[in-house]
C-alpha angles and dihedrals in degrees: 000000000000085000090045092057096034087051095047091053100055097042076051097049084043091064096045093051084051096053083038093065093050090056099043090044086065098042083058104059098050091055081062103043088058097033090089099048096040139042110244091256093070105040083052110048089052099046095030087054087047092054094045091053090040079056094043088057104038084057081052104051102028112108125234126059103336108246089192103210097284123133143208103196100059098159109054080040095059092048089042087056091044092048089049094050088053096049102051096053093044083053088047089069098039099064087035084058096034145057108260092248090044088071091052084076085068101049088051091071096066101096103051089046083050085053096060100035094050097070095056101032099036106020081231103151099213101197133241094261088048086054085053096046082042098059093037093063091048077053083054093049090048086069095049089066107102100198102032114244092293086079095072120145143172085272091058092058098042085048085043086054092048096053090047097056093037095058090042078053096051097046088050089049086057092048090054081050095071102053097039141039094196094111091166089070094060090060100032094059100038091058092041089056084045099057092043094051097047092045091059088068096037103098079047091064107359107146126191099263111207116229091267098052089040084053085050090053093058093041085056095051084054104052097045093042081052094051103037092062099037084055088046089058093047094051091057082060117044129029114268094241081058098045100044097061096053086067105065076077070077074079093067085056092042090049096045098044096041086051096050092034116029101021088247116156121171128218122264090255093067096069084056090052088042090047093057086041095056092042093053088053094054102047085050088064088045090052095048089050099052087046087059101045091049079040084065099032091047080055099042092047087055097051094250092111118038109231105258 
C-alpha cells in the first residue's frame, strides 16, 4: 500500500512539474517581450498585486474546509518571499541581457543546485547514481551554451543569481511543505512581498502602459500565479532533487517560443545537450521510485508494515 501511494504521488507530482513548465515558460516570455520597454518595478507590482488578489479569491471559492491564507511556518515564508523577490528580478535582466534560449543554461543548473541544497535544508540523501544522473545532465547544460564559458558576461552572472535563489526558494517551498498542507499561502505571500517591495521603487520608472501591454501584464499574473501553485503542489510530492530536473523540459517551450516570437533560433549543438538533460531527469524519478518501492519491501520484510 505505502509503494502504491508513493508511486501514485510522484507520477502525480511528474505531471504537475510537466503543466508547470509550459506556464512558466510563458511567463516567461512575456517577461521578455516587456522587459525592454519597462523597469522591473513596474512590470512586478502589477503583476505581483494581480496575483495576490488571483490567490485571495481561489482560498474563497475553493471547496473543502476553508485554510484562509495564515501560516505556521513565518519564518522560512518570509525568507522564501525575500528570496523570491531576489531571484525575479534577477531573472527580469536577464532576459532583458540574454537570448530567451541562453537563460535556459541557468536554469539548467537547478538541479544540481537543488542537489546539493537539499541535504542541509531538507535532510533528503540523494544517492550515488542520482549524483550521476545529476552531473550528466550539468554535462547536458554544458552543450546548451552557445559561446563556451569563455563567453561569460555580466548576464550570465545576474542569470547565474536568479537560478541560485529560485532553487533556495524551491527547496524552502518544499520544507513549508512538510508542516503544513496550505499551498495558497506560498504563493499568496511571495507574490504580496513582491508587489510591496516593487512598489517602493514605481513613481521612480512608472511608465504609461497602453491597453495591450497592460492586457500582457495580467496574462502574465495568470499564468505565474498558475504555475507557482501547480509547482507548490509538485514539490510536496516529489523531492526537490527529482522535481527540479523535470524542469529543464522548461528548454522545448524557450526554444519554441524564442523561435515564433523573438527570431531566436539556437544552434544544432543545443538538442544533444536537451536530449542528456531530459534523460538525466528522467533516471532521477525512476530513482526516486525504486527507492521508494525497496523503501516498502526493506519494511515489509521487518514486520513494520503488514504484506497487502
Amino acid at each position: 500500500m505505502r509503494t502504491a501511494i508513493a508511486r501514485s504521488a510522484a507520477l502525480t507530482g511528474t505531471l504537475l512539474v510537466l503543466v508547470y513548465t509550459a506556464f512558466i515558460s510563458s511567463a516567461d516570455a512575456i517577461t521578455k517581450l516587456l522587459a525592454g520597454g519597462y523597469a522591473a518595478p513596474q512590470l512586478y507590482a502589477v503583476s505581483g498585486l494581480l496575483v495576490v488578489a488571483m490567490a485571495m479569491t481561489a482560498d474563497r471559492v475553493k471547496s473543502g474546509p476553508r485554510q484562509g491564507l495564515r501560516t505556521t511556518c513565518p519564518r522560512a515564508m518570509a525568507l522564501r518571499s525575500a528570496l523570491t523577490v531576489v531571484s525575479v528580478t534577477c531573472y527580469f535582466y536577464a532576459f532583458r541581457l540574454l537570448p530567451f534560449a541562453e537563460v535556459f543554461v541557468f536554469i539548467g543548473l537547478v538541479p544540481l543546485m537543488a542537489g546539493l541544497l537539499s541535504g542541509p535544508v531538507l535532510g533528503e540523501h540523494v544517492r550515488a547514481p542520482a549524483w550521476l544522473a545529476l552531473g550528466a545532465g550539468f554535462i547536458g547544460v554544458l552543450c546548451l551554451f552557445p559561446g563556451g564559458l569563455a563567453g561569460i558576461s555580466s548576464g550570465h552572472l545576474v542569470a547565474f543569481a536568479a537560478s541560485f535563489t529560485g532553487t533556495l526558494s524551491m527547496v524552502i517551498s518544499r520544507y513549508i511543505g512538510r508542516h503544513e498542507a496550505n499551498t495558497l499561502a506560498q504563493v499568496f505571500y511571495p507574490n504580496l512581498t513582491l508587489a510591496l517591495v516593487m512598489a517602493l521603487a514605481l513613481p521612480f520608472v512608472w511608465k504609461p502602459m497602453p491597453l495591450t501591454d497592460l492586457g500582457w501584464a495580467a496574462a502574465y499574473a495568470g499564468v505565474l500565479f498558475a504555475g507557482r501553485w501547480i509547482l507548490v503542489i509538485a514539490l510536496s510530492k516529489l523531492a526537490a532533487y527529482a522535481v527540479t530536473p523535470l524542469m529543464n523540459l522548461q528548454f522545448v517551450w524557450m526554444v519554441i517560443l524564442g523561435a515564433v516570437f523573438f527570431g531566436e533560433v539556437p544552434g544544432s549543438q543545443i538538442y544533444l545537450g536537451v536530449a542528456i538533460v531530459i534523460s538525466s531527469g528522467t533516471y532521477l524519478v525512476y530513482d526516486r521510485l525504486a527507492a521508494d518501492r525497496r523503501e516498502a519491501e526493506a519494511l515489509r520484510a521487518t514486520g513494520v508494515v503488514a504484506a497487502e
